[in-house]
Amino acid sequence: MKLLQALRAAVGEANVLIGADAEPYLTDWRKRYSGRAQAVVRPGSTEEVAAVVRACADARAPMVPQGGNTGLVGGGTPDDSGAAVVVSLRRMQRVRSIDSANDTLTVEAGCVLQAVQQAARSQGRLFPLSLAAEGSATIGGNLATNAGGTQVLRYGNARDLTLGLEVVLASGEVWDGLRGLRKDNTGYDLKHLFIGAEGTLGIITAATLKLFPLPAAQMTALAALPSLAAAADLLQRARAAAGAALTAFEVMGRITLQHAVETLPSLRMPLPLAQPWYVLLELSDAEGEAHATTLFEGLLADAMEAGEIVDAAVARSLAEAQALWQLREGIPEAHAKRGGNVKHDISLPVSSIAEFVEATNAELRRRFDWIEPIVFGHLGDGNLHYNMGTVAGTPLAVAFAHEREINAIVNDAVHARGGSISAEHGLGQLKREAITRYKPALEIELMRRIKATLDPFGLMNPGKVI
Ligand SMILES: Cc1cc2nc3c(=O)[nH]c(=O)nc-3n(C[C@H](O)[C@H](O)[C@H](O)COP(=O)(O)OP(=O)(O)OC[C@H]3O[C@@H](n4cnc5c(N)ncnc54)[C@H](O)[C@@H]3O)c2cc1C
């Protein structure tokens, strides 16, 4: 009771949710994790976040930071002890400042990613972080998970796009590191501790982000390919031809696309679903339409002549380009609607991807004759969503019943090739145990020491990451 009173004093009665009002915050997007909490609090400013953290620290109550609740590894969901306080940042949505001459933008953590992109665009600039959940994910959540998305190939992941952070520490102190500097070698770069920490070291309340020029012209195409090895060859060709102008290179398996098109009636496939692999390529040109068209069409023609591409549909308008992107971005939603699958978010050297998929598909099929690989992802970054469903006639529950065995096969295969078992989604609850098998013991120990220093009472998002 004393804690609830302190929380109400910190953020106002209306912003302390309990009972049915708190429910929407207690289950994750995939509906795989559900928990309980003493309360959900919705602070409206950094000072209010600090007051909430001090109240929770005094009561030794665990805190679970939450943004848009679109995370895929259960990082934003409390456990079922009912002890935690969920701290939702969604009310903190202000754009604090834009410095066009410095190409920077400072926003509060609860700003929805799409709103950040729009704020940049309103100043004639690009904020390039882009992912299918951008209509609900917040920039605080993006930074806490070091989100990747579809433009990493050219602009890097959330970490690469961040110049400064403001963080409320587990003690309730506010660290103001909101610097808009591209060079600052004055010791340890503390912001990188909090980026990708999934809320286990502190609560991000604001960030200063990098902006870029808007491209003068964009070209988008969907290409059909005979093999994944051909996709890797096409990537090399596109990089050589377009350099930094190649801004997206997304791969999708035929079955993955077929299920998406069958499940979401708004999706339109512009090519026959006749080849095993499809690639969505995007080129962003600084010079203009004519230059972009010549470069793009030349690239596609050369790739076709080399046998890397069998067929291609080039978008002739913004609407056609958006329709191609919807095919790619509709995949997670379509497969969630079909009941989900056993997810893996892996990264490998691009040179190993085709061999990994062939060998691991074969191994999984040997063990489980009902398995159906649902594969798509950011091939340009060596990142695949290598998910496992079931063939028609076998309920998806069968795949979930074998989740541990499937995970072990996939994760061992990734590890054996020098890859990572979490490329962009983080560890959360889902991979917290598995990572101890693959990360060197000293790295885990260093993470524990950092955690113990910044969060001595273990109150920041316990049960996640480590
Ligand atoms: C359809 C779909 C597509 C997706 N596509 C991609 C993709 O292409 N690339 C990619 O990287 N990810 C993708 N994701 C997952 C991605 O991690 C999230 O979309 C996003 O980055 C999380 O933002 P959020 O605000 O929803 O965070 P939440 O889900 O609320 O939280 C995620 C984690 O961050 C912590 N956190 C949240 N806010 C803060 C804060 N202010 N301070 C400290 N910790 C905080 C939480 O405790 C939790 O551990 C996708 C998700 C969906 C549903």
PDB file of C-alpha atoms in Angstrom, residues 259-401:
ATOM      1  CA  HIS A 259       1.258 -18.408 -46.289  1.00  0.00           C
ATOM      2  CA  ALA A 260       1.402 -14.610 -45.879  1.00  0.00           C
ATOM      3  CA  VAL A 261      -0.536 -13.981 -49.114  1.00  0.00           C
ATOM      4  CA  GLU A 262      -3.115 -16.636 -48.213  1.00  0.00           C
ATOM      5  CA  THR A 263      -3.600 -15.203 -44.712  1.00  0.00           C
ATOM      6  CA  LEU A 264      -3.697 -11.440 -45.374  1.00  0.00           C
ATOM      7  CA  PRO A 265      -6.048 -10.610 -48.276  1.00  0.00           C
ATOM      8  CA  SER A 266      -4.501  -7.122 -48.633  1.00  0.00           C
ATOM      9  CA  LEU A 267      -1.200  -8.625 -49.862  1.00  0.00           C
ATOM     10  CA  ARG A 268      -0.640  -8.957 -53.619  1.00  0.00           C
ATOM     11  CA  MET A 269       2.090 -11.072 -55.173  1.00  0.00           C
ATOM     12  CA  PRO A 270       3.223  -9.409 -58.442  1.00  0.00           C
ATOM     13  CA  LEU A 271       5.099 -12.543 -59.598  1.00  0.00           C
ATOM     14  CA  PRO A 272       4.068 -16.203 -59.736  1.00  0.00           C
ATOM     15  CA  LEU A 273       5.019 -18.091 -56.567  1.00  0.00           C
ATOM     16  CA  ALA A 274       7.146 -20.439 -58.630  1.00  0.00           C
ATOM     17  CA  GLN A 275      10.700 -19.995 -57.340  1.00  0.00           C
ATOM     18  CA  PRO A 276      12.088 -21.105 -53.957  1.00  0.00           C
ATOM     19  CA  TRP A 277      13.372 -17.651 -52.922  1.00  0.00           C
ATOM     20  CA  TYR A 278      12.386 -13.997 -53.351  1.00  0.00           C
ATOM     21  CA  VAL A 279      14.415 -10.872 -52.639  1.00  0.00           C
ATOM     22  CA  LEU A 280      13.125  -7.351 -52.038  1.00  0.00           C
ATOM     23  CA  LEU A 281      15.800  -4.881 -53.109  1.00  0.00           C
ATOM     24  CA  GLU A 282      15.742  -1.160 -52.520  1.00  0.00           C
ATOM     25  CA  LEU A 283      18.117   1.407 -53.919  1.00  0.00           C
ATOM     26  CA  SER A 284      18.178   4.985 -52.558  1.00  0.00           C
ATOM     27  CA  ASP A 285      19.891   7.383 -54.918  1.00  0.00           C
ATOM     28  CA  ALA A 286      21.305  10.787 -54.054  1.00  0.00           C
ATOM     29  CA  GLU A 287      21.390  11.981 -57.691  1.00  0.00           C
ATOM     30  CA  GLY A 288      17.860  11.521 -59.006  1.00  0.00           C
ATOM     31  CA  GLU A 289      15.279   9.420 -60.845  1.00  0.00           C
ATOM     32  CA  ALA A 290      17.091   8.956 -64.166  1.00  0.00           C
ATOM     33  CA  HIS A 291      20.365   7.922 -62.536  1.00  0.00           C
ATOM     34  CA  ALA A 292      18.563   5.520 -60.173  1.00  0.00           C
ATOM     35  CA  THR A 293      16.543   3.906 -62.978  1.00  0.00           C
ATOM     36  CA  THR A 294      19.578   3.304 -65.181  1.00  0.00           C
ATOM     37  CA  LEU A 295      21.582   1.837 -62.312  1.00  0.00           C
ATOM     38  CA  PHE A 296      18.750  -0.369 -61.041  1.00  0.00           C
ATOM     39  CA  GLU A 297      17.619  -1.719 -64.394  1.00  0.00           C
ATOM     40  CA  GLY A 298      21.228  -2.404 -65.409  1.00  0.00           C
ATOM     41  CA  LEU A 299      21.779  -4.304 -62.181  1.00  0.00           C
ATOM     42  CA  LEU A 300      18.665  -6.436 -62.639  1.00  0.00           C
ATOM     43  CA  ALA A 301      19.475  -7.164 -66.292  1.00  0.00           C
ATOM     44  CA  ASP A 302      23.027  -8.262 -65.427  1.00  0.00           C
ATOM     45  CA  ALA A 303      21.738 -10.455 -62.589  1.00  0.00           C
ATOM     46  CA  MET A 304      19.213 -12.076 -64.908  1.00  0.00           C
ATOM     47  CA  GLU A 305      21.881 -12.772 -67.496  1.00  0.00           C
ATOM     48  CA  ALA A 306      24.048 -14.380 -64.785  1.00  0.00           C
ATOM     49  CA  GLY A 307      21.137 -16.611 -63.747  1.00  0.00           C
ATOM     50  CA  GLU A 308      20.876 -15.102 -60.258  1.00  0.00           C
ATOM     51  CA  ILE A 309      17.382 -13.793 -60.965  1.00  0.00           C
ATOM     52  CA  VAL A 310      14.669 -15.672 -62.853  1.00  0.00           C
ATOM     53  CA  ASP A 311      12.017 -12.959 -62.816  1.00  0.00           C
ATOM     54  CA  ALA A 312      11.533  -9.496 -61.320  1.00  0.00           C
ATOM     55  CA  ALA A 313       8.797  -6.917 -60.708  1.00  0.00           C
ATOM     56  CA  VAL A 314      10.025  -3.318 -60.503  1.00  0.00           C
ATOM     57  CA  ALA A 315       7.789  -0.810 -58.689  1.00  0.00           C
ATOM     58  CA  ARG A 316       6.785   2.039 -61.044  1.00  0.00           C
ATOM     59  CA  SER A 317       5.123   4.220 -58.412  1.00  0.00           C
ATOM     60  CA  LEU A 318       5.250   4.895 -54.681  1.00  0.00           C
ATOM     61  CA  ALA A 319       2.062   2.825 -54.272  1.00  0.00           C
ATOM     62  CA  GLU A 320       3.658  -0.150 -56.046  1.00  0.00           C
ATOM     63  CA  ALA A 321       6.787   0.165 -53.899  1.00  0.00           C
ATOM     64  CA  GLN A 322       4.631   0.255 -50.760  1.00  0.00           C
ATOM     65  CA  ALA A 323       2.748  -2.854 -51.932  1.00  0.00           C
ATOM     66  CA  LEU A 324       6.075  -4.709 -52.294  1.00  0.00           C
ATOM     67  CA  TRP A 325       7.118  -3.598 -48.807  1.00  0.00           C
ATOM     68  CA  GLN A 326       3.748  -4.734 -47.423  1.00  0.00           C
ATOM     69  CA  LEU A 327       4.526  -8.242 -48.655  1.00  0.00           C
ATOM     70  CA  ARG A 328       7.690  -8.262 -46.576  1.00  0.00           C
ATOM     71  CA  GLU A 329       6.297  -6.441 -43.556  1.00  0.00           C
ATOM     72  CA  GLY A 330       3.072  -8.467 -43.487  1.00  0.00           C
ATOM     73  CA  ILE A 331       4.991 -11.706 -42.847  1.00  0.00           C
ATOM     74  CA  PRO A 332       5.222 -11.487 -39.001  1.00  0.00           C
ATOM     75  CA  GLU A 333       1.553 -10.476 -38.693  1.00  0.00           C
ATOM     76  CA  ALA A 334       0.352 -13.179 -41.118  1.00  0.00           C
ATOM     77  CA  HIS A 335       2.291 -15.927 -39.373  1.00  0.00           C
ATOM     78  CA  ALA A 336       1.159 -14.706 -35.921  1.00  0.00           C
ATOM     79  CA  LYS A 337      -2.434 -14.948 -37.234  1.00  0.00           C
ATOM     80  CA  ARG A 338      -1.805 -18.518 -38.357  1.00  0.00           C
ATOM     81  CA  GLY A 339      -0.801 -19.419 -34.783  1.00  0.00           C
ATOM     82  CA  GLY A 340       2.892 -18.489 -34.719  1.00  0.00           C
ATOM     83  CA  ASN A 341       5.937 -20.713 -34.989  1.00  0.00           C
ATOM     84  CA  VAL A 342       9.142 -21.586 -33.155  1.00  0.00           C
ATOM     85  CA  LYS A 343      11.206 -18.458 -33.755  1.00  0.00           C
ATOM     86  CA  HIS A 344      14.915 -17.967 -34.256  1.00  0.00           C
ATOM     87  CA  ASP A 345      16.567 -14.654 -35.009  1.00  0.00           C
ATOM     88  CA  ILE A 346      20.029 -15.670 -36.091  1.00  0.00           C
ATOM     89  CA  SER A 347      22.997 -13.978 -37.677  1.00  0.00           C
ATOM     90  CA  LEU A 348      25.854 -15.530 -39.592  1.00  0.00           C
ATOM     91  CA  PRO A 349      28.500 -14.407 -42.043  1.00  0.00           C
ATOM     92  CA  VAL A 350      26.518 -13.916 -45.297  1.00  0.00           C
ATOM     93  CA  SER A 351      28.919 -16.382 -46.922  1.00  0.00           C
ATOM     94  CA  SER A 352      27.655 -19.207 -44.635  1.00  0.00           C
ATOM     95  CA  ILE A 353      23.921 -18.575 -44.877  1.00  0.00           C
ATOM     96  CA  ALA A 354      23.000 -20.775 -47.868  1.00  0.00           C
ATOM     97  CA  GLU A 355      24.979 -23.739 -46.552  1.00  0.00           C
ATOM     98  CA  PHE A 356      23.514 -23.242 -43.032  1.00  0.00           C
ATOM     99  CA  VAL A 357      19.922 -23.250 -44.295  1.00  0.00           C
ATOM    100  CA  GLU A 358      20.434 -26.298 -46.503  1.00  0.00           C
ATOM    101  CA  ALA A 359      22.205 -28.340 -43.815  1.00  0.00           C
ATOM    102  CA  THR A 360      19.937 -27.300 -40.929  1.00  0.00           C
ATOM    103  CA  ASN A 361      16.703 -27.777 -42.915  1.00  0.00           C
ATOM    104  CA  ALA A 362      17.929 -31.290 -43.773  1.00  0.00           C
ATOM    105  CA  GLU A 363      18.797 -32.086 -40.165  1.00  0.00           C
ATOM    106  CA  LEU A 364      15.475 -30.793 -38.850  1.00  0.00           C
ATOM    107  CA  ARG A 365      13.545 -32.743 -41.510  1.00  0.00           C
ATOM    108  CA  ARG A 366      15.441 -35.897 -40.595  1.00  0.00           C
ATOM    109  CA  ARG A 367      14.356 -35.508 -36.966  1.00  0.00           C
ATOM    110  CA  PHE A 368      10.813 -34.189 -37.546  1.00  0.00           C
ATOM    111  CA  ASP A 369       9.064 -35.208 -40.748  1.00  0.00           C
ATOM    112  CA  TRP A 370       6.310 -32.635 -40.088  1.00  0.00           C
ATOM    113  CA  ILE A 371       8.554 -29.573 -39.905  1.00  0.00           C
ATOM    114  CA  GLU A 372       8.076 -26.601 -42.229  1.00  0.00           C
ATOM    115  CA  PRO A 373      10.806 -23.933 -42.256  1.00  0.00           C
ATOM    116  CA  ILE A 374       9.415 -20.378 -42.451  1.00  0.00           C
ATOM    117  CA  VAL A 375      12.443 -18.356 -43.490  1.00  0.00           C
ATOM    118  CA  PHE A 376      12.809 -14.651 -44.196  1.00  0.00           C
ATOM    119  CA  GLY A 377      14.973 -11.791 -43.048  1.00  0.00           C
ATOM    120  CA  HIS A 378      17.599  -9.188 -43.577  1.00  0.00           C
ATOM    121  CA  LEU A 379      20.006 -11.149 -45.775  1.00  0.00           C
ATOM    122  CA  GLY A 380      22.117  -8.061 -46.412  1.00  0.00           C
ATOM    123  CA  ASP A 381      23.030  -8.123 -42.701  1.00  0.00           C
ATOM    124  CA  GLY A 382      23.451 -11.914 -42.519  1.00  0.00           C
ATOM    125  CA  ASN A 383      20.292 -11.989 -40.349  1.00  0.00           C
ATOM    126  CA  LEU A 384      17.579 -14.592 -40.892  1.00  0.00           C
ATOM    127  CA  HIS A 385      14.319 -15.199 -39.085  1.00  0.00           C
ATOM    128  CA  TYR A 386      14.665 -18.968 -39.293  1.00  0.00           C
ATOM    129  CA  ASN A 387      11.325 -20.057 -37.883  1.00  0.00           C
ATOM    130  CA  MET A 388       9.809 -23.526 -37.680  1.00  0.00           C
ATOM    131  CA  GLY A 389       6.147 -24.307 -38.316  1.00  0.00           C
ATOM    132  CA  THR A 390       4.386 -27.493 -39.338  1.00  0.00           C
ATOM    133  CA  VAL A 391       3.214 -28.834 -42.693  1.00  0.00           C
ATOM    134  CA  ALA A 392      -0.542 -28.897 -43.432  1.00  0.00           C
ATOM    135  CA  GLY A 393      -2.299 -31.508 -41.326  1.00  0.00           C
ATOM    136  CA  THR A 394       0.042 -31.236 -38.314  1.00  0.00           C
ATOM    137  CA  PRO A 395      -1.100 -28.751 -35.637  1.00  0.00           C
ATOM    138  CA  LEU A 396       1.377 -25.987 -34.725  1.00  0.00           C
ATOM    139  CA  ALA A 397       1.194 -27.228 -31.127  1.00  0.00           C
ATOM    140  CA  VAL A 398       3.401 -30.136 -32.245  1.00  0.00           C
ATOM    141  CA  ALA A 399       6.207 -27.703 -33.137  1.00  0.00           C
ATOM    142  CA  PHE A 400       5.875 -25.895 -29.783  1.00  0.00           C
ATOM    143  CA  ALA A 401       5.933 -29.256 -27.969  1.00  0.00           C
TER     144      ALA A 401
END
